[in-house]
Coordinates of N, CA and C and ligand atoms in Angstrom, one line a residue:
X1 N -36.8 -10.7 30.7 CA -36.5 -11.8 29.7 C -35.3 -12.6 30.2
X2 N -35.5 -13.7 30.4 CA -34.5 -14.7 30.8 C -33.4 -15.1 29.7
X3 N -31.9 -14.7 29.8 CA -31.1 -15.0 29.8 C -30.2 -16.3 29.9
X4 N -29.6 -16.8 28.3 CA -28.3 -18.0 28.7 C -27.1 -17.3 28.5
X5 N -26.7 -18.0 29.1 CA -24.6 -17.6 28.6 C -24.3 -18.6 28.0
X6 N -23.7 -17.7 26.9 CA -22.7 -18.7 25.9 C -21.1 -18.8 26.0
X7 N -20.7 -18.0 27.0 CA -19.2 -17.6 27.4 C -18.8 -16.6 26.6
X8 N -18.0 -16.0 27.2 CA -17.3 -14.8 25.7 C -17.3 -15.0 24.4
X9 N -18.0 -14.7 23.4 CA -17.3 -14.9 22.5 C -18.0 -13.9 21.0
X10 N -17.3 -13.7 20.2 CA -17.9 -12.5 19.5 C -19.2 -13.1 18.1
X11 N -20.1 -12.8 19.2 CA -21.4 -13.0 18.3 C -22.0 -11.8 17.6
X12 N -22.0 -11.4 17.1 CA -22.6 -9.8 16.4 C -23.4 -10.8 14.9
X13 N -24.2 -10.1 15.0 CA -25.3 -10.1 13.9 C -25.3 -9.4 13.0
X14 N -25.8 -9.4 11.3 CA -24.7 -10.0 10.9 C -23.6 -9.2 10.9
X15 N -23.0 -10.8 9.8 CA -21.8 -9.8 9.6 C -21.5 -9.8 7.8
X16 N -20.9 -9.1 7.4 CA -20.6 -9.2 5.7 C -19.4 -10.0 5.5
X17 N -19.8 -10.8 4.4 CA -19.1 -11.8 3.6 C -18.6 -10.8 2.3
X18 N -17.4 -10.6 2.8 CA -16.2 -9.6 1.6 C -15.1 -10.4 1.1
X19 N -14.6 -9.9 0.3 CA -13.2 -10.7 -0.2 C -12.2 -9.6 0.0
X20 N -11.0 -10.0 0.5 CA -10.0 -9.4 0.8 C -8.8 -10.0 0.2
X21 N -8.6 -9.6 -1.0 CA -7.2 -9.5 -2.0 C -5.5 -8.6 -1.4
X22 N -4.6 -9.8 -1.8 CA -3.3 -8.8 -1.4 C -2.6 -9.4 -2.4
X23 N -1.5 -9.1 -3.1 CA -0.6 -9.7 -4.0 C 0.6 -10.5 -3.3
X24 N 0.7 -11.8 -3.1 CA 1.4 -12.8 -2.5 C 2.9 -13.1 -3.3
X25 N 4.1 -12.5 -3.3 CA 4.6 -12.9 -4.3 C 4.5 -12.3 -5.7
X26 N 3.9 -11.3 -6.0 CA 3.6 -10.7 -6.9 C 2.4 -11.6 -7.6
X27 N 1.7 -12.1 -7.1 CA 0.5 -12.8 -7.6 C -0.9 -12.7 -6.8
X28 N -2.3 -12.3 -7.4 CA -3.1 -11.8 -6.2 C -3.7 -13.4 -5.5
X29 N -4.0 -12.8 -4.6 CA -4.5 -13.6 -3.4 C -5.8 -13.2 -2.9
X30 N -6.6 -13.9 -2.8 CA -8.4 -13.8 -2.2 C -8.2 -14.6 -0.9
X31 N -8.9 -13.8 0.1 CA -10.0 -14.8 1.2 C -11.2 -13.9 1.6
X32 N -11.7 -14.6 2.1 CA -13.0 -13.9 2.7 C -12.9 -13.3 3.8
X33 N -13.6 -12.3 4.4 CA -12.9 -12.2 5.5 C -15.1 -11.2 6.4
X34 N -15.0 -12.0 6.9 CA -16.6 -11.3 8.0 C -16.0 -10.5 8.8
X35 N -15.3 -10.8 9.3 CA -14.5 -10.0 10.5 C -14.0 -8.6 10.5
X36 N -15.1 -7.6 10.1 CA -14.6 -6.7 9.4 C -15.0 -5.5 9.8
X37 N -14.6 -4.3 10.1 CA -15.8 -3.0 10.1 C -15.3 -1.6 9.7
X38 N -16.0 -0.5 10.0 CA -15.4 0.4 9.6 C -14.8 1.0 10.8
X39 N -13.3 1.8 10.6 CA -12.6 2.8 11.3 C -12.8 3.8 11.7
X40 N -13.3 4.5 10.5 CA -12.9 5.9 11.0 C -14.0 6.6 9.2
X41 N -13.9 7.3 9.6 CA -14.7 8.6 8.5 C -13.9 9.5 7.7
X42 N -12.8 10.0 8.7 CA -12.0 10.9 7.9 C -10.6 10.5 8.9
X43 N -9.6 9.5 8.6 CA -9.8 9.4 7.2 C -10.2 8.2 7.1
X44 N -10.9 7.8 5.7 CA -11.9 6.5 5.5 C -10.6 5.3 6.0
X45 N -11.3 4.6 6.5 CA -10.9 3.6 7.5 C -11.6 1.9 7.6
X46 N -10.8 1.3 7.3 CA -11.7 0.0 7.7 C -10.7 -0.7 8.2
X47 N -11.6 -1.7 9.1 CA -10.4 -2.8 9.8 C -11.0 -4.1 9.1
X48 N -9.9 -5.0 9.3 CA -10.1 -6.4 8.7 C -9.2 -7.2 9.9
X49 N -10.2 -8.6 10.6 CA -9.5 -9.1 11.5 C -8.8 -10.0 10.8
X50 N -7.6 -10.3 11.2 CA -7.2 -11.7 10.3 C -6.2 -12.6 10.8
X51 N -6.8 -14.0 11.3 CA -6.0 -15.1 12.0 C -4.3 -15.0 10.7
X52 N -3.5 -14.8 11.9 CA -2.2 -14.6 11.6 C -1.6 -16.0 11.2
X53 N -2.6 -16.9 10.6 CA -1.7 -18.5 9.3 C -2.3 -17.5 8.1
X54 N -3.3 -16.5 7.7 CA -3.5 -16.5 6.5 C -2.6 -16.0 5.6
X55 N -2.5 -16.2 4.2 CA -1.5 -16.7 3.3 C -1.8 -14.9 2.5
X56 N -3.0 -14.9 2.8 CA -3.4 -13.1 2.1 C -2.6 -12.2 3.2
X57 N -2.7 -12.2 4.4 CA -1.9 -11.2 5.4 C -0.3 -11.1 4.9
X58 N 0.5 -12.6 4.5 CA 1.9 -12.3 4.2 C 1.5 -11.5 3.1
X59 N 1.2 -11.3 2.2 CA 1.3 -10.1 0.9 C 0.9 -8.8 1.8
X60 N -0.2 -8.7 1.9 CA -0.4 -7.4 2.9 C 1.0 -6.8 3.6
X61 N 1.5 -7.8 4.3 CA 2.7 -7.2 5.2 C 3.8 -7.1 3.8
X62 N 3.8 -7.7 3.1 CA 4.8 -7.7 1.9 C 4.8 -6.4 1.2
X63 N 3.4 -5.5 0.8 CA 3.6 -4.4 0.0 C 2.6 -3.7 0.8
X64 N 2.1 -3.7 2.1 CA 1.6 -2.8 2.8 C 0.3 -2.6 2.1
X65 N -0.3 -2.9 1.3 CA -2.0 -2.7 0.5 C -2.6 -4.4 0.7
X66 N -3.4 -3.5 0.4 CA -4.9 -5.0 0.0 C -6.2 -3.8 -0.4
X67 N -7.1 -5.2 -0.8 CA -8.3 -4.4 -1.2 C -9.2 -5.7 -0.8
X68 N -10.8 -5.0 -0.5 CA -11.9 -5.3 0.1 C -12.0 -5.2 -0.9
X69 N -13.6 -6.0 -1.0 CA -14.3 -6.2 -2.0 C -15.9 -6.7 -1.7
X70 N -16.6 -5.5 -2.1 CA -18.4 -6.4 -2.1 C -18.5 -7.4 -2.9
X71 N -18.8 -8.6 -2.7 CA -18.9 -9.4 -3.9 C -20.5 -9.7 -4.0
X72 N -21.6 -10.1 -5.1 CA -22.3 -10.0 -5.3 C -23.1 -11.2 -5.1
X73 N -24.6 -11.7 -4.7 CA -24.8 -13.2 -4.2 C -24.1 -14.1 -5.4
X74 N -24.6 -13.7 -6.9 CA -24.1 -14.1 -8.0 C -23.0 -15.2 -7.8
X75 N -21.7 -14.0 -7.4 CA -20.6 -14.9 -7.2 C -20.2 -15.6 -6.1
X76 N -21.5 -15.9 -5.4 CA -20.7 -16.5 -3.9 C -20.0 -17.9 -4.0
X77 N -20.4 -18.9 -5.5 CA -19.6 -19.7 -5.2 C -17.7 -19.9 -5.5
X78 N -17.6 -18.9 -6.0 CA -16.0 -18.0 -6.1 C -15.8 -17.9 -5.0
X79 N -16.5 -16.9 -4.4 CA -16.5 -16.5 -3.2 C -16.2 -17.4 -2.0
X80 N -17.0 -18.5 -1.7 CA -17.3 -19.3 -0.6 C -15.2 -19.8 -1.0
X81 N -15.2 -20.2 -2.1 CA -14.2 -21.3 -2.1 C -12.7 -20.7 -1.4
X82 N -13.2 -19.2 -2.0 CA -11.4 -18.6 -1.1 C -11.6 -18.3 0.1
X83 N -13.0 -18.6 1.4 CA -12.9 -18.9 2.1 C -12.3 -20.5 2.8
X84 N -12.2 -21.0 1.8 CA -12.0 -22.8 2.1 C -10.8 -22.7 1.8
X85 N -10.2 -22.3 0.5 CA -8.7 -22.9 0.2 C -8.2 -22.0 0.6
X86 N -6.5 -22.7 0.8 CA -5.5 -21.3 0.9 C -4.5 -21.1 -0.3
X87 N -4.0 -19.8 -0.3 CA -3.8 -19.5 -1.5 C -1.9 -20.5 -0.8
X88 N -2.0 -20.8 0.2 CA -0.4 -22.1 0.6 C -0.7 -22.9 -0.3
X89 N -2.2 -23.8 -0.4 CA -2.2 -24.7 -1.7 C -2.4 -24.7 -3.0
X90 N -3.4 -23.7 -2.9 CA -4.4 -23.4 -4.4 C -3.8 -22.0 -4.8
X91 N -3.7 -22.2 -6.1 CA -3.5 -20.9 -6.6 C -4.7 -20.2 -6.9
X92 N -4.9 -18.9 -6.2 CA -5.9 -18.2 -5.9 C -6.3 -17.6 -7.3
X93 N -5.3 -16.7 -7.9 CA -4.8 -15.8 -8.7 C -5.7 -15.8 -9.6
X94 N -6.5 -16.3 -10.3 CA -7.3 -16.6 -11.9 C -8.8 -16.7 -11.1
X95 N -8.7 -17.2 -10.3 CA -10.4 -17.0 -10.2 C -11.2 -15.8 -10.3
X96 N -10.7 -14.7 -9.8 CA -11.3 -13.5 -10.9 C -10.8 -12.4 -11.2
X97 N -11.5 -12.2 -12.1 CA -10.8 -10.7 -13.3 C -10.2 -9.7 -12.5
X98 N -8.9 -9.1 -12.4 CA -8.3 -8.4 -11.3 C -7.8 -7.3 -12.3
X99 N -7.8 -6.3 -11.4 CA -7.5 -4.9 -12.2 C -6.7 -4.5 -10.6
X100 N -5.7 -3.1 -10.8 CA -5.4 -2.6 -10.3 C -5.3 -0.6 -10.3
X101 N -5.2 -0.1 -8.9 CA -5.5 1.3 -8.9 C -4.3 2.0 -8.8
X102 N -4.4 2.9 -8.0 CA -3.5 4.4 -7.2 C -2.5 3.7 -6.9
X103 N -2.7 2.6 -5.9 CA -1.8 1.8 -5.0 C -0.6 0.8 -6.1
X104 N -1.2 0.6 -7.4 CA -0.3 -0.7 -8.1 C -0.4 -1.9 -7.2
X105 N -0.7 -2.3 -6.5 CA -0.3 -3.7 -5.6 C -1.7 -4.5 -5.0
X106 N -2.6 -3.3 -4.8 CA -3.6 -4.1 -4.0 C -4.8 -4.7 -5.1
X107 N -4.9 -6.0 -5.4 CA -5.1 -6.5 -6.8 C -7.1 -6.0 -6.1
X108 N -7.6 -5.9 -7.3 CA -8.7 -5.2 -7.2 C -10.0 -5.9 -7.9
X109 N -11.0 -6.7 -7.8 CA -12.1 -7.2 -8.0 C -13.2 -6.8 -9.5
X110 N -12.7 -7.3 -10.6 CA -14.1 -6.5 -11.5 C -15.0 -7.0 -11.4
X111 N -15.4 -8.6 -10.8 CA -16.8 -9.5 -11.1 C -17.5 -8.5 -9.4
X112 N -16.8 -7.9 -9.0 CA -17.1 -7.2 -6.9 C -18.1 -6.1 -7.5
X113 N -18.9 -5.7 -7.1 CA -19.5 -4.2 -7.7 C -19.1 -3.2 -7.3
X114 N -18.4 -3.8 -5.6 CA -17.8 -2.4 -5.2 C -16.5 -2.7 -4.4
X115 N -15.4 -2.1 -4.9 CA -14.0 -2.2 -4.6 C -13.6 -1.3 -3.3
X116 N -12.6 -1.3 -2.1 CA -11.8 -0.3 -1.5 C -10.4 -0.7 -1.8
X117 N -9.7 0.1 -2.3 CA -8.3 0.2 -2.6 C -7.4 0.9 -1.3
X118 N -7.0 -0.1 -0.4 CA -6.6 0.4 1.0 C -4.7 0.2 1.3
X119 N -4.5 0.9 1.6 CA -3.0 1.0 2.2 C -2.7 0.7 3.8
X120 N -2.4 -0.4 4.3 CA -2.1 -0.2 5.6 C -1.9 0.1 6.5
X121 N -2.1 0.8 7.6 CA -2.0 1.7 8.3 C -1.5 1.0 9.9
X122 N -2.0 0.7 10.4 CA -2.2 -0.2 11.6 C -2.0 -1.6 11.8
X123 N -1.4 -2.1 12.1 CA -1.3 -3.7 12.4 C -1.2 -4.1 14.1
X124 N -2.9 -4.6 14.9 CA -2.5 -4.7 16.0 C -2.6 -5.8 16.0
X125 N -1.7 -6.8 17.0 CA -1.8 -8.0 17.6 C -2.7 -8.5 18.6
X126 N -3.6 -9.3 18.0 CA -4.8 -9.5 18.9 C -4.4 -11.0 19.4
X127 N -3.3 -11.2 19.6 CA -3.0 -13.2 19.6 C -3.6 -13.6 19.0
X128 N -4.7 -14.3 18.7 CA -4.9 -15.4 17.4 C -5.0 -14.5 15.8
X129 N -5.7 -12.9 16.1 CA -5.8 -12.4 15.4 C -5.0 -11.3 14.8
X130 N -4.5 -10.4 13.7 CA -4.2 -9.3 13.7 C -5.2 -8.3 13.2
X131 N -5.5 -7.5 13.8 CA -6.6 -6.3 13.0 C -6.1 -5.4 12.7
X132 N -5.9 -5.0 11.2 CA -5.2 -4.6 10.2 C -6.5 -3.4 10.3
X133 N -5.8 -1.9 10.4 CA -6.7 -1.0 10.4 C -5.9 -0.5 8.7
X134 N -7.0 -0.1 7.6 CA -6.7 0.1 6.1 C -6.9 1.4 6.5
X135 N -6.4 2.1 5.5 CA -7.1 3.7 5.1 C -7.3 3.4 3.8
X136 N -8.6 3.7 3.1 CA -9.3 4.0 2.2 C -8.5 4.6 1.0
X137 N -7.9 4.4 -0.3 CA -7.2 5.2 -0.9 C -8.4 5.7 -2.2
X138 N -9.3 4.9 -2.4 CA -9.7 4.8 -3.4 C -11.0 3.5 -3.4
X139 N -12.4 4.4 -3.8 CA -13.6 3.3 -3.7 C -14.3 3.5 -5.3
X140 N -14.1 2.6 -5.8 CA -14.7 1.9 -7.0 C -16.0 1.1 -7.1
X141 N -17.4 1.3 -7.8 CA -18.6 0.8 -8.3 C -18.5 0.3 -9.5
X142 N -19.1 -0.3 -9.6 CA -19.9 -1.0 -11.1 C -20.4 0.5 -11.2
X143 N -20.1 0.4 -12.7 CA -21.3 1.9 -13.1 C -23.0 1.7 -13.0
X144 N -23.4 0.1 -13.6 CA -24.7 -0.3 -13.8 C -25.6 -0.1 -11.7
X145 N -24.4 0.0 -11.0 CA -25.0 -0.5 -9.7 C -25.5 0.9 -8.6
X146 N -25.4 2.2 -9.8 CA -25.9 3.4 -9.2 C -27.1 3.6 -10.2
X147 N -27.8 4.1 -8.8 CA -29.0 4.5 -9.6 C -29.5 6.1 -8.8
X148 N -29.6 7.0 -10.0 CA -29.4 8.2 -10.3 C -28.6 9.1 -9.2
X149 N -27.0 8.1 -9.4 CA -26.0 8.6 -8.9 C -25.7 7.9 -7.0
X150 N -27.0 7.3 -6.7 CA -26.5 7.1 -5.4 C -26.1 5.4 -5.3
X151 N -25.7 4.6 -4.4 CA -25.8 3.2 -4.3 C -26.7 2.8 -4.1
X152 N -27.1 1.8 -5.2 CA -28.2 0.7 -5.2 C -28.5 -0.5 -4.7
X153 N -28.5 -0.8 -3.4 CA -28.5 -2.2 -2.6 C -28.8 -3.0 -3.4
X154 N -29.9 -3.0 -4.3 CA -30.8 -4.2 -5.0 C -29.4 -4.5 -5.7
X155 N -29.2 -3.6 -6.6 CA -28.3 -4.2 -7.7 C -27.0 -4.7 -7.1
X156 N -26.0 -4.1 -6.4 CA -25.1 -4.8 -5.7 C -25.6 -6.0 -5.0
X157 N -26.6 -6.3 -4.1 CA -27.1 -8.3 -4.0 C -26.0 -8.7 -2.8
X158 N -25.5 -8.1 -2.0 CA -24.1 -8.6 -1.2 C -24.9 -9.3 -0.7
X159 N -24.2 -10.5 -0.2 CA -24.6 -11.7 1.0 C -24.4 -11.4 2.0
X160 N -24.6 -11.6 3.0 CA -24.8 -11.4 4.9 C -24.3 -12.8 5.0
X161 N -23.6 -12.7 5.9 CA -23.2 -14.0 6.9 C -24.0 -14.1 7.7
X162 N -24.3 -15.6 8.7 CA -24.5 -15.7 9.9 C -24.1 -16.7 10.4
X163 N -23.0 -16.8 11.6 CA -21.7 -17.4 11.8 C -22.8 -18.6 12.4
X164 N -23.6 -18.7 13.1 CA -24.0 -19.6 14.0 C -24.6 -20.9 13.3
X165 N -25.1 -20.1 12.1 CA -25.7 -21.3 11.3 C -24.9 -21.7 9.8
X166 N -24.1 -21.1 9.6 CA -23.1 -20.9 8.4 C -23.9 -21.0 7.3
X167 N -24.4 -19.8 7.3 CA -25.1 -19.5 6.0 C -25.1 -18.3 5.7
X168 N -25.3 -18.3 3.9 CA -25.1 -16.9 3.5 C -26.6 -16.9 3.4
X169 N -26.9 -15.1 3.6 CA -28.3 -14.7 2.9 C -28.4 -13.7 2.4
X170 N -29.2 -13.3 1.5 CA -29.9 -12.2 1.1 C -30.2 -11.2 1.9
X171 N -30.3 -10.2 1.4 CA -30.9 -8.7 1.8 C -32.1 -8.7 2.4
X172 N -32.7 -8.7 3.2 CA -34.0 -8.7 3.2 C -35.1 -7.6 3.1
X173 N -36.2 -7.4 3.7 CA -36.8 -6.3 3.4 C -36.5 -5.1 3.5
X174 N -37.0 -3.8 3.3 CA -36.7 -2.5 4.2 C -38.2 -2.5 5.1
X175 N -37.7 -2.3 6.2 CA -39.2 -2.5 7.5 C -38.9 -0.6 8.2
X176 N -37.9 -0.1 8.1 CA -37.9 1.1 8.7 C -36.9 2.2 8.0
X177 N -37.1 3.5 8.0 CA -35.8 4.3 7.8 C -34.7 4.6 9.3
X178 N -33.9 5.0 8.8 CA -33.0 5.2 9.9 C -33.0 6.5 9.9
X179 N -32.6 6.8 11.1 CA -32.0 8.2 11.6 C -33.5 8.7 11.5
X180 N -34.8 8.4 11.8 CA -35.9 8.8 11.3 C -36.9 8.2 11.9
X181 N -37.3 6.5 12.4 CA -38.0 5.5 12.6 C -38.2 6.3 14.2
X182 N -36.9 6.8 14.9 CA -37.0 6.8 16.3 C -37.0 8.3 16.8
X183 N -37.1 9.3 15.8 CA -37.1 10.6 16.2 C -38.1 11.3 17.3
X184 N -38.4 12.0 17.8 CA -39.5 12.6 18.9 C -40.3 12.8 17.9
X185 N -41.5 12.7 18.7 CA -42.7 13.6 17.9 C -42.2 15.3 17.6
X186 N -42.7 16.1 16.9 CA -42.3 17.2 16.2 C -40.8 17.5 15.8
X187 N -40.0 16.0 15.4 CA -38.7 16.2 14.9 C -39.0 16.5 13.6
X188 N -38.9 17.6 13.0 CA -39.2 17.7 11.8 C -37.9 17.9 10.7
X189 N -36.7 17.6 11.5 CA -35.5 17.6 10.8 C -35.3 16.2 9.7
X190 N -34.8 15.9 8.6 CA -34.9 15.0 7.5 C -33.4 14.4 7.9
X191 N -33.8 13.0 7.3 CA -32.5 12.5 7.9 C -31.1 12.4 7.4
X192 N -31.0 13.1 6.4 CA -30.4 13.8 5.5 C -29.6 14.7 6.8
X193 N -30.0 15.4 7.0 CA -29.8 16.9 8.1 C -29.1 15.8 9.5
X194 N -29.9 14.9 9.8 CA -29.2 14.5 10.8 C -28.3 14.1 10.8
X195 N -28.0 13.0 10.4 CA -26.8 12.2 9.6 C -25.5 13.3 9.3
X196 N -26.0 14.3 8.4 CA -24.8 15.3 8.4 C -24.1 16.0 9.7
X197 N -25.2 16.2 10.3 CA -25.0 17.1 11.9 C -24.1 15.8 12.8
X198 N -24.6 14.1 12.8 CA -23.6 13.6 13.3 C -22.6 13.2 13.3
X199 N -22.6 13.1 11.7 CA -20.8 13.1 10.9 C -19.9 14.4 11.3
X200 N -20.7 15.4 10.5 CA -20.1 17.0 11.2 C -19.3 17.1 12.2
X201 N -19.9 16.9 13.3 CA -19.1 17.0 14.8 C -17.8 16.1 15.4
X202 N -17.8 15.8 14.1 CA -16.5 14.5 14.1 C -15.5 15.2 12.9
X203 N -15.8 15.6 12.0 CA -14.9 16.5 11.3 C -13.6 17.2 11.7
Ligands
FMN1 C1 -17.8 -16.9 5.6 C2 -16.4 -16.9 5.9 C3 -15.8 -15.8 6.6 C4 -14.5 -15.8 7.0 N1 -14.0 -14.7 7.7 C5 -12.7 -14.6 8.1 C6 -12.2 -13.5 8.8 O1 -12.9 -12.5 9.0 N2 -10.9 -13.5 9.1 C7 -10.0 -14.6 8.8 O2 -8.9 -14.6 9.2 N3 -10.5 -15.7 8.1 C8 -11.8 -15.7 7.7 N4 -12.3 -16.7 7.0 C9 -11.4 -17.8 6.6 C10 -10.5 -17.5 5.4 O3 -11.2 -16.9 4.4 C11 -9.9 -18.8 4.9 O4 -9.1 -19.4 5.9 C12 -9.1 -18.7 3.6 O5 -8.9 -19.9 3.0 C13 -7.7 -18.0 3.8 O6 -7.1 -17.9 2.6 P1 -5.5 -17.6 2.5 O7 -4.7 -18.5 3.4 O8 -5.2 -17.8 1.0 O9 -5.4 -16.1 2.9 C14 -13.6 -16.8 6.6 C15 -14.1 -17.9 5.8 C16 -15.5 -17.9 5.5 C17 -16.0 -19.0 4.7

């Protein structure tokens, strides 16, 4: 298959469109942030990359928390906008219903279906960026968004990015299971069992 180059540069498919709240001044602050993944498992971990003008990172470095947030397609136009403004111009703070946890500081999302309430751990210097590695203090759901106890993609609705064409989308179909789609013939292990066995070994 023939190959173009596009020069370095970080394309990954997608990626999630989250909101990332910190209290600026004792007032919360939203931006969006794609640039995002998970850490670590134990202990729960997520990084968030973040160009070092944003106005959410001074609060982060200010009380050491922030919180992630799934936000739902529902609200993407809340959403999109604290990707646009900064909270240097616009006061961020009122555009949505904010509760707080464990942490007191890291302002917390009610309209989000699903909250992480994170403490900072890591702050590396990437030059344009810093990637703020969180630990996990505390993960919050909508009650309506489990169904019989486990997470419900449908109901939470999160948007996907895709940077190349700046658009948010929907979820799309399920076309395969995982941990299951690619097993050998007579794998008769459930993927339940696998999944445990590859987390396990990292314990
Ligand atoms: C879809 C989308 C994804 C974004 N992802 C990131 C990101 O991962 N890191 C980042 O630093 N900025 C990202 N931004 C830009 C910030 O959200 C934006 O500059 C915001 O206004 C910063 O707000 P603040 O200055 O109040 O913190 C993204 C914006 C959009 C619209």
């Amino acid at each position: 298959m023939e190959k173009s180059k596009l020069g370095p540069e970080p394309l990954i498919m997608p990626m999630p469109a989250l909101v990332v709240g910190a209290n600026v001044n004792g007032k919360p602050n939203f931006m969006i942030a794609s640039w995002c993944g998970i850490a670590a498992f134990k202990p729960p971990a997520i990084t968030v990359a973040m160009n070092k003008a944003r106005y959410t990172l001074k609060g982060i470095r200010e009380n050491g928390t922030f919180s992630v947030n799934v936000p739902s397609c529902e609200i993407i136009k809340k959403t999109d906008y604290c990707g646009i403004y900064s909270g240097r111009k616009k006061d961020k703070s009122q555009i949505f219903k904010t509760f707080y946890g464990e942490l007191k500081t890291a302002p917390l999302i009610y309209e989000c279906p699903i909250n992480l309430e994170c403490k900072a751990l890591h702050y590396l210097d990437m030059r344009t960026h810093i990637l703020i590695v969180g630990e996990i203090i505390e993960t919050y759901i909508t009650k309506g968004c489990l169904t019989d106890g486990k997470v419900n993609p449908e109901k939470i609705d999160p948007p996907v990015y895709i940077r190349s064409t700046m658009k948010y989308h929907r979820l799309g179909e399920v076309f395969a299971s995982a941990f299951n789609v690619g097993k050998e013939n007579g794998d008769t292990r459930n993927p339940e069992t696998i999944l445990s066995n590859n987390i396990g070994g990292l314990k």
